[in-house]
Structure formats: structure tokens, C-alpha cells
Amino acid sequence: MKSESASYKAAGVDITAGYKAVELMKKHVARTRNEGCLDDVGGFGGCFGLPVAGMEEPVLVSGTDGCGTKVKMAILMDKHDTIGIDAVAMCVNDIICVGAKPLFFLDYIACGKNVPEKIASIVAGVAEGCVQSGAALIGGETAEHPGMMPVEDYDLAGFAVGIVDKKKILDNTRMAEGDVVIALPSTGIHSNGFSLCRKVFDIDNNNPELYVAREELGGKTIAETLLTPTQIYVKPVLALLDKVDVKGISHITGGGFYENIPRSIPDGLCAKIDKSAVKVLPIFHLIAEWGKIPERDMYNTYNMGVGMSVVVPAAETETALAVLRDNGVDAYVIGEIVKGEEKVILA
């Protein structure tokens, strides 16, 4: 079948470029197929068979998010094959916080101009994120928006669905005084606080300092460091849930420690975090120094090197640390649960 429209192309939308992009991305999508996949990419809806065997009351858990203005960094560097990992991470890291195993993911790309090779590169990153989280990429949408954004610009968002047995949903009701807070290290900025980064580092004006290798960043540039993909915690946390009595999990995203840790803490209890125990990454010191950002604002904006926090019983701390380390996460203790109404205290 030959499908093309010269009139639509003259208006700024090349539908044949869309077809080429789909063909180029199919090999990436194929990497993510799992036992639930029922059809191929390109149909009107993605079909998925639910794996409910052994569950008494299966519950679907959904999450949707994007990469924020981190996309600006990918555009400036003309590097598009990792930003998709961020899109997946922001969704699956949320749904794992309630104990759900990701099943599938769909992406949405809005672009000023559909360049098939660029779109395929973006989807390659999405596919990698899906592989890392065990989710299948069962569909998506690429929309060309001429006149609404510059031809080189795009935005990326996604949607994930997971599943958990109702009796295993993490709801923090069993959290108690004396429980321990464990940090799962981040890989950097992840996908939050980039509007502040853009201001601090003058990213919108493509500051030349972005591309200077820096000793404090391990020889990497600021641009490379900022574009480092968000860590995906799904598989290590699933392993932890299988071995330890996890009381609560927080994904440290926008709002940093002060907004996200309280989301897993019940009324009457407080997470007392030892700031001296937090292994703050060098990029955060650089942001604070260049932008003259107060410490509280840093902890209220960024993950500061802690991408996720997990609360476990004190007696299971060593087991939890061992399980996480065996699964590639160099976890460590940053605090404890105490009585209090503030929900989080950094001291």
C-alpha cells in the first residue's frame, strides 16, 4: 500500500517519515517482548495478557510521566539514545513503590519535525529502559507538530502499567518506630530539577562551560553528567520485596527529600535522616556552588545522590543491604523512623 499526501507534507507533516520511523524502531521494540505480548507494534492498540497465576486478587497499578526539560540537554548534545531510559524510569520507579511489577509501557513523542533516525534513536532508549525494568514496549505515538515547536525540538512522555497482589500492596500501615531508612544511590540528577539546572549553568544559551571535562566529575563534562540516565530500581526492589519485610518505599523525584520521603511515612511517624550519611554526588555540589543555592533548597529540589529510599525493620537491615548489593545497588543506611509529626527531618 502506498500512502502519502503532498498537501499534508507542504503543511509541515510528512506521513511517510512516520512510516519509516516505525520500521526503524521495530528492532528496538522487539527487544522488550515478554510472555504477555500478544501482537506487534503498529496496530491501533497494544494487547497484553495479564500474568495473574498465583495471585488471589490482582491489582493493576499505573504511572505516567515525562523527562521534563532534560530533553533540552539531549537536543543540545544531539544525543537521543538515552533520554528514553529516563521516560521509562520515571514511570516504573513510581509503580514499584507500591510493590507492583511493571508489565508494559507506551511512549508518546511530540516533535517539530519527524526525522526517522532521531525518533528511532529515542525509542531505542525507551526500549533499553523497558529491558532494564522487565516491561514490554507494546505501543506508542509519534506526533509531528509543525509551527508549535521548532523543527529540532521534541518532548517525550510515557505510561506504564504494573501488577501486584492486593495483599502485597505497600501501604505503610505497618511502619513503626525503630525501622531503618535505606538509601538506594542515584546516578545523578535523574529527571528532576532541570529548570534550575538550566538557570545555574546557562544551558539555554549553550554555555561553553557545559562541554569542559572536569576533574570533580570524574573527567566528564557537565553536559554529559546532566544527561546521565535515571537509575531504574525495579529488579533490585523486586528481589528485596521477595526477601525482606519492606515497610515503605519513596522514589526521590521533584521536591527532593522534603516532598517525597513523607509520601511513604504514616501520620505520627517521622523519617529522621542523617545528612552526614548521605553520599552527595559531585554534580550537586557544583549546582549549589555555581547557583549559590541554599542547602535546604537543594534537598527540596534534588535527590542529592539518593534516588530511592526504603524502610525496613531494624532486624532485617543487613539482609536488605546484602540483597540490594547482590543486585547491583550499593545501598546504605541514612536514617531511622521515629515518633513525630513532621514526617521527615534532616539533621
Tab-separated table of C-alpha atoms in Angstrom:
chain	number	residue	atom	x	y	z
A	1	MET	CA	0.000	0.000	0.000
A	2	LYS	CA	1.334	3.441	-0.922
A	3	SER	CA	0.201	6.186	1.452
A	4	GLU	CA	1.399	9.739	1.063
A	5	SER	CA	-0.002	13.257	0.948
A	6	ALA	CA	1.829	16.060	-0.833
A	7	SER	CA	-0.621	18.580	0.627
A	8	TYR	CA	-0.042	17.428	4.194
A	9	LYS	CA	3.723	17.431	3.594
A	10	ALA	CA	3.526	21.012	2.324
A	11	ALA	CA	1.785	21.909	5.609
A	12	GLY	CA	4.743	20.516	7.531
A	13	VAL	CA	3.769	16.879	8.250
A	14	ASP	CA	5.476	14.090	6.312
A	15	ILE	CA	3.474	10.925	6.982
A	16	THR	CA	5.967	8.813	5.046
A	17	ALA	CA	8.642	9.826	7.581
A	18	GLY	CA	6.358	8.418	10.264
A	19	TYR	CA	6.154	5.076	8.490
A	20	LYS	CA	9.938	4.963	8.158
A	21	ALA	CA	10.357	5.763	11.853
A	22	VAL	CA	8.080	2.856	12.775
A	23	GLU	CA	10.107	0.485	10.615
A	24	LEU	CA	13.370	1.685	12.152
A	25	MET	CA	12.105	1.313	15.716
A	26	LYS	CA	10.702	-2.219	15.340
A	27	LYS	CA	14.041	-3.884	16.110
A	28	HIS	CA	14.228	-1.948	19.376
A	29	VAL	CA	10.666	-2.793	20.338
A	30	ALA	CA	11.368	-6.487	19.677
A	31	ARG	CA	13.977	-6.474	22.472
A	32	THR	CA	11.269	-5.780	25.043
A	33	ARG	CA	8.835	-8.561	24.189
A	34	ASN	CA	7.836	-10.775	27.083
A	35	GLU	CA	5.298	-13.524	27.770
A	36	GLY	CA	2.397	-11.074	27.938
A	37	CYS	CA	2.780	-9.615	24.424
A	38	LEU	CA	0.007	-10.582	22.020
A	39	ASP	CA	0.661	-8.541	18.878
A	40	ASP	CA	3.199	-6.394	17.028
A	41	VAL	CA	3.749	-2.641	17.075
A	42	GLY	CA	1.751	-0.617	14.544
A	43	GLY	CA	-1.823	-1.576	15.396
A	44	PHE	CA	-4.447	0.677	16.964
A	45	GLY	CA	-3.978	-0.745	20.443
A	46	GLY	CA	-1.371	-2.734	22.322
A	47	CYS	CA	-2.662	-6.040	23.644
A	48	PHE	CA	-1.209	-7.733	26.692
A	49	GLY	CA	-2.162	-10.939	28.507
A	50	LEU	CA	-2.205	-10.455	32.274
A	51	PRO	CA	0.010	-12.873	34.262
A	52	VAL	CA	-2.275	-13.410	37.263
A	53	ALA	CA	-1.398	-17.012	38.116
A	54	GLY	CA	-0.843	-17.427	41.853
A	55	MET	CA	-2.436	-14.080	42.729
A	56	GLU	CA	-5.513	-14.019	44.944
A	57	GLU	CA	-6.626	-10.508	43.994
A	58	PRO	CA	-4.536	-8.958	41.204
A	59	VAL	CA	-4.447	-5.171	41.109
A	60	LEU	CA	-3.228	-3.069	38.188
A	61	VAL	CA	-1.003	-0.122	39.073
A	62	SER	CA	-0.368	2.672	36.557
A	63	GLY	CA	2.046	5.570	36.295
A	64	THR	CA	2.698	8.296	33.749
A	65	ASP	CA	5.452	10.894	33.478
A	66	GLY	CA	7.927	12.564	31.163
A	67	CYS	CA	11.543	13.706	31.235
A	68	GLY	CA	10.877	17.383	31.848
A	69	THR	CA	13.354	19.860	30.435
A	70	LYS	CA	16.124	17.260	30.497
A	71	VAL	CA	15.110	16.834	26.859
A	72	LYS	CA	16.744	20.229	26.244
A	73	MET	CA	20.106	18.730	27.197
A	74	ALA	CA	19.621	15.816	24.795
A	75	ILE	CA	18.763	18.245	21.985
A	76	LEU	CA	21.796	20.454	22.663
A	77	MET	CA	24.135	17.464	22.692
A	78	ASP	CA	22.370	15.845	19.749
A	79	LYS	CA	22.317	12.630	21.763
A	80	HIS	CA	18.921	10.978	21.842
A	81	ASP	CA	19.518	7.306	22.681
A	82	THR	CA	19.336	7.578	26.485
A	83	ILE	CA	16.527	10.064	27.173
A	84	GLY	CA	14.024	7.243	26.655
A	85	ILE	CA	15.522	5.418	29.636
A	86	ASP	CA	14.536	8.434	31.732
A	87	ALA	CA	10.949	8.317	30.458
A	88	VAL	CA	10.599	4.670	31.447
A	89	ALA	CA	12.390	5.136	34.762
A	90	MET	CA	10.122	7.951	35.901
A	91	CYS	CA	7.098	5.703	35.459
A	92	VAL	CA	8.323	2.277	36.597
A	93	ASN	CA	10.202	3.652	39.615
A	94	ASP	CA	6.887	5.103	40.786
A	95	ILE	CA	4.825	1.957	40.448
A	96	ILE	CA	7.455	-0.218	42.154
A	97	CYS	CA	6.918	1.980	45.235
A	98	VAL	CA	3.606	0.211	45.835
A	99	GLY	CA	5.150	-3.194	45.154
A	100	ALA	CA	3.945	-3.594	41.569
A	101	LYS	CA	5.912	-5.421	38.883
A	102	PRO	CA	5.888	-3.449	35.592
A	103	LEU	CA	4.144	-5.230	32.733
A	104	PHE	CA	4.141	-2.877	29.780
A	105	PHE	CA	4.933	0.641	28.641
A	106	LEU	CA	3.730	3.052	25.943
A	107	ASP	CA	5.539	6.185	24.826
A	108	TYR	CA	4.453	9.484	23.287
A	109	ILE	CA	6.820	11.670	21.271
A	110	ALA	CA	5.797	15.137	20.055
A	111	CYS	CA	8.252	16.671	17.614
A	112	GLY	CA	8.650	19.735	15.442
A	113	LYS	CA	9.777	17.567	12.551
A	114	ASN	CA	9.809	13.792	12.263
A	115	VAL	CA	13.353	12.727	11.466
A	116	PRO	CA	13.016	8.925	11.391
A	117	GLU	CA	16.562	8.198	12.555
A	118	LYS	CA	16.200	10.558	15.523
A	119	ILE	CA	12.834	9.097	16.512
A	120	ALA	CA	14.249	5.579	16.262
A	121	SER	CA	17.159	6.618	18.488
A	122	ILE	CA	14.750	7.980	21.106
A	123	VAL	CA	12.766	4.742	21.003
A	124	ALA	CA	16.000	2.757	21.350
A	125	GLY	CA	16.412	4.404	24.756
A	126	VAL	CA	12.802	3.657	25.653
A	127	ALA	CA	13.383	0.026	24.731
A	128	GLU	CA	16.521	-0.116	26.869
A	129	GLY	CA	14.559	1.249	29.823
A	130	CYS	CA	11.905	-1.386	29.259
A	131	VAL	CA	14.519	-4.148	29.140
A	132	GLN	CA	16.042	-2.885	32.387
A	133	SER	CA	12.632	-2.926	34.093
A	134	GLY	CA	11.251	-6.111	32.506
A	135	ALA	CA	8.391	-4.222	30.837
A	136	ALA	CA	7.236	-4.749	27.267
A	137	LEU	CA	7.021	-1.774	24.916
A	138	ILE	CA	3.658	-2.556	23.340
A	139	GLY	CA	2.902	0.685	21.529
A	140	GLY	CA	3.281	4.412	21.326
A	141	GLU	CA	2.642	7.532	19.286
A	142	THR	CA	4.800	9.986	17.376
A	143	ALA	CA	3.113	13.297	16.577
A	144	GLU	CA	4.600	15.901	14.259
A	145	HIS	CA	3.691	19.432	15.383
A	146	PRO	CA	4.930	21.945	12.800
A	147	GLY	CA	4.532	25.518	13.940
A	148	MET	CA	4.023	24.541	17.585
A	149	MET	CA	7.692	23.845	18.283
A	150	PRO	CA	10.993	24.355	16.431
A	151	VAL	CA	11.833	21.598	13.961
A	152	GLU	CA	14.714	20.309	16.110
A	153	ASP	CA	12.638	20.136	19.321
A	154	TYR	CA	10.678	17.239	20.767
A	155	ASP	CA	9.098	16.145	24.013
A	156	LEU	CA	8.811	12.653	25.414
A	157	ALA	CA	6.390	11.113	27.898
A	158	GLY	CA	5.251	7.631	28.783
A	159	PHE	CA	2.775	5.433	30.569
A	160	ALA	CA	3.428	2.198	32.476
A	161	VAL	CA	1.158	-0.468	33.927
A	162	GLY	CA	2.199	-2.981	36.550
A	163	ILE	CA	0.540	-5.652	38.660
A	164	VAL	CA	0.576	-6.664	42.318
A	165	ASP	CA	-1.460	-8.986	44.513
A	166	LYS	CA	-3.687	-6.757	46.657
A	167	LYS	CA	-2.430	-8.265	49.912
A	168	LYS	CA	1.133	-7.286	48.953
A	169	ILE	CA	0.478	-3.600	48.202
A	170	LEU	CA	2.828	-1.422	50.262
A	171	ASP	CA	0.643	0.953	52.251
A	172	ASN	CA	2.980	1.949	55.177
A	173	THR	CA	0.431	0.914	57.839
A	174	ARG	CA	2.919	-1.468	59.451
A	175	MET	CA	5.743	1.074	59.685
A	176	ALA	CA	6.943	1.527	63.250
A	177	GLU	CA	9.330	3.482	65.407
A	178	GLY	CA	12.804	1.983	65.127
A	179	ASP	CA	12.528	0.916	61.493
A	180	VAL	CA	15.542	1.795	59.353
A	181	VAL	CA	15.718	4.031	56.260
A	182	ILE	CA	17.995	2.718	53.493
A	183	ALA	CA	19.281	4.790	50.572
A	184	LEU	CA	19.480	3.457	47.022
A	185	PRO	CA	22.049	5.666	45.242
A	186	SER	CA	21.110	7.726	42.203
A	187	THR	CA	23.157	8.078	39.032
A	188	GLY	CA	22.929	11.866	39.201
A	189	ILE	CA	20.257	14.479	38.585
A	190	HIS	CA	17.908	11.847	37.147
A	191	SER	CA	14.989	13.753	35.550
A	192	ASN	CA	14.064	16.461	38.025
A	193	GLY	CA	15.218	19.969	38.793
A	194	PHE	CA	16.403	20.692	35.267
A	195	SER	CA	14.741	24.086	35.102
A	196	LEU	CA	17.018	25.162	37.942
A	197	CYS	CA	19.996	23.468	36.250
A	198	ARG	CA	19.242	25.380	33.071
A	199	LYS	CA	19.400	28.645	35.009
A	200	VAL	CA	22.500	27.773	37.036
A	201	PHE	CA	24.539	26.514	34.078
A	202	ASP	CA	23.036	28.876	31.465
A	203	ILE	CA	22.019	25.865	29.403
A	204	ASP	CA	19.536	27.717	27.195
A	205	ASN	CA	22.420	29.815	25.841
A	206	ASN	CA	24.525	26.687	25.280
A	207	ASN	CA	27.190	27.828	27.748
A	208	PRO	CA	30.634	26.593	26.520
A	209	GLU	CA	31.460	25.588	30.118
A	210	LEU	CA	28.972	22.733	29.694
A	211	TYR	CA	31.450	20.913	27.472
A	212	VAL	CA	34.628	21.238	29.554
A	213	ALA	CA	35.875	17.999	31.149
A	214	ARG	CA	36.020	18.416	34.927
A	215	GLU	CA	38.111	16.522	37.433
A	216	GLU	CA	35.408	16.741	40.119
A	217	LEU	CA	33.010	14.994	37.732
A	218	GLY	CA	35.396	12.141	37.066
A	219	GLY	CA	36.644	13.639	33.823
A	220	LYS	CA	33.164	14.096	32.391
A	221	THR	CA	31.628	17.354	31.258
A	222	ILE	CA	28.657	18.993	32.955
A	223	ALA	CA	26.575	18.214	29.870
A	224	GLU	CA	27.471	14.509	29.965
A	225	THR	CA	26.829	14.335	33.689
A	226	LEU	CA	23.429	16.006	33.418
A	227	LEU	CA	22.382	13.647	30.627
A	228	THR	CA	23.258	10.514	32.635
A	229	PRO	CA	20.123	8.313	32.528
A	230	THR	CA	17.899	7.850	35.555
A	231	GLN	CA	18.617	4.675	37.509
A	232	ILE	CA	15.883	2.037	37.189
A	233	TYR	CA	15.351	0.262	40.519
A	234	VAL	CA	12.706	-2.273	39.557
A	235	LYS	CA	14.646	-5.542	39.544
A	236	PRO	CA	16.646	-4.888	42.741
A	237	VAL	CA	13.498	-3.782	44.588
A	238	LEU	CA	11.519	-6.798	43.380
A	239	ALA	CA	14.310	-9.006	44.737
A	240	LEU	CA	14.191	-7.079	48.017
A	241	LEU	CA	10.422	-7.480	48.317
A	242	ASP	CA	10.873	-11.220	47.923
A	243	LYS	CA	13.342	-11.472	50.802
A	244	VAL	CA	12.611	-8.661	53.269
A	245	ASP	CA	9.586	-7.170	55.038
A	246	VAL	CA	9.638	-3.789	53.274
A	247	LYS	CA	7.501	-1.218	55.109
A	248	GLY	CA	7.634	1.667	52.613
A	249	ILE	CA	9.392	2.986	49.506
A	250	SER	CA	9.852	6.534	48.209
A	251	HIS	CA	11.029	7.500	44.721
A	252	ILE	CA	13.031	10.719	45.217
A	253	THR	CA	11.943	12.941	42.326
A	254	GLY	CA	10.879	16.599	42.059
A	255	GLY	CA	10.621	18.081	45.546
A	256	GLY	CA	13.600	16.088	46.758
A	257	PHE	CA	13.732	14.648	50.269
A	258	TYR	CA	11.179	17.024	51.770
A	259	GLU	CA	8.322	16.151	49.432
A	260	ASN	CA	8.962	12.522	48.535
A	261	ILE	CA	10.083	10.723	51.677
A	262	PRO	CA	6.926	11.853	53.563
A	263	ARG	CA	4.764	10.167	50.899
A	264	SER	CA	5.631	6.761	52.371
A	265	ILE	CA	5.515	7.794	56.048
A	266	PRO	CA	2.257	7.436	58.041
A	267	ASP	CA	0.892	10.119	60.350
A	268	GLY	CA	2.545	10.139	63.762
A	269	LEU	CA	5.895	8.915	62.487
A	270	CYS	CA	8.890	10.719	61.016
A	271	ALA	CA	11.901	9.719	58.936
A	272	LYS	CA	14.944	11.145	60.719
A	273	ILE	CA	17.634	11.454	58.050
A	274	ASP	CA	21.298	11.837	58.946
A	275	LYS	CA	22.602	14.366	56.395
A	276	SER	CA	26.198	13.393	57.176
A	277	ALA	CA	25.415	9.856	55.988
A	278	VAL	CA	24.083	10.976	52.581
A	279	LYS	CA	26.658	10.360	49.838
A	280	VAL	CA	26.083	13.567	47.913
A	281	LEU	CA	27.263	13.346	44.299
A	282	PRO	CA	29.725	15.975	42.975
A	283	ILE	CA	27.238	17.408	40.462
A	284	PHE	CA	25.057	18.605	43.347
A	285	HIS	CA	27.991	20.385	44.993
A	286	LEU	CA	28.606	22.095	41.646
A	287	ILE	CA	24.988	23.209	41.306
A	288	ALA	CA	24.954	24.589	44.851
A	289	GLU	CA	28.274	26.404	44.307
A	290	TRP	CA	27.546	27.915	40.894
A	291	GLY	CA	23.979	28.857	41.709
A	292	LYS	CA	24.572	29.828	45.340
A	293	ILE	CA	21.660	27.540	46.223
A	294	PRO	CA	20.914	27.129	49.966
A	295	GLU	CA	21.267	23.599	51.333
A	296	ARG	CA	17.584	23.296	52.166
A	297	ASP	CA	16.611	24.276	48.639
A	298	MET	CA	18.984	21.636	47.278
A	299	TYR	CA	17.369	18.913	49.401
A	300	ASN	CA	13.937	20.265	48.438
A	301	THR	CA	14.696	20.099	44.699
A	302	TYR	CA	17.140	17.262	44.015
A	303	ASN	CA	17.723	13.660	45.036
A	304	MET	CA	21.242	14.651	46.224
A	305	GLY	CA	22.542	11.170	45.366
A	306	VAL	CA	19.628	9.155	46.779
A	307	GLY	CA	17.255	8.029	44.039
A	308	MET	CA	15.049	5.908	46.257
A	309	SER	CA	14.600	5.279	49.979
A	310	VAL	CA	13.349	2.055	51.513
A	311	VAL	CA	12.117	1.443	55.071
A	312	VAL	CA	12.738	-1.980	56.619
A	313	PRO	CA	12.674	-3.449	60.155
A	314	ALA	CA	15.932	-2.847	62.020
A	315	ALA	CA	16.452	-6.595	62.435
A	316	GLU	CA	16.416	-7.060	58.642
A	317	THR	CA	18.777	-4.201	57.780
A	318	GLU	CA	21.812	-6.341	56.958
A	319	THR	CA	19.740	-8.759	54.899
A	320	ALA	CA	18.225	-5.860	52.962
A	321	LEU	CA	21.635	-4.319	52.267
A	322	ALA	CA	23.001	-7.687	51.133
A	323	VAL	CA	20.084	-8.335	48.767
A	324	LEU	CA	20.372	-4.899	47.199
A	325	ARG	CA	24.138	-5.171	46.819
A	326	ASP	CA	23.804	-8.628	45.291
A	327	ASN	CA	21.527	-6.976	42.730
A	328	GLY	CA	23.959	-4.225	41.823
A	329	VAL	CA	22.817	-1.463	44.191
A	330	ASP	CA	25.371	-0.146	46.690
A	331	ALA	CA	22.735	0.642	49.311
A	332	TYR	CA	23.450	2.136	52.728
A	333	VAL	CA	21.619	3.364	55.858
A	334	ILE	CA	20.705	7.057	56.063
A	335	GLY	CA	18.248	7.224	58.943
A	336	GLU	CA	15.536	5.756	61.114
A	337	ILE	CA	11.837	6.062	61.815
A	338	VAL	CA	10.965	7.996	64.976
A	339	LYS	CA	7.822	9.408	66.513
A	340	GLY	CA	6.907	12.870	65.223
A	341	GLU	CA	4.501	14.880	63.110
A	342	GLU	CA	6.914	16.400	60.567
A	343	LYS	CA	7.274	13.120	58.584
A	344	VAL	CA	10.853	13.969	57.600
A	345	ILE	CA	13.698	15.675	59.465
A	346	LEU	CA	17.180	16.217	58.049
A	347	ALA	CA	19.700	16.639	60.849
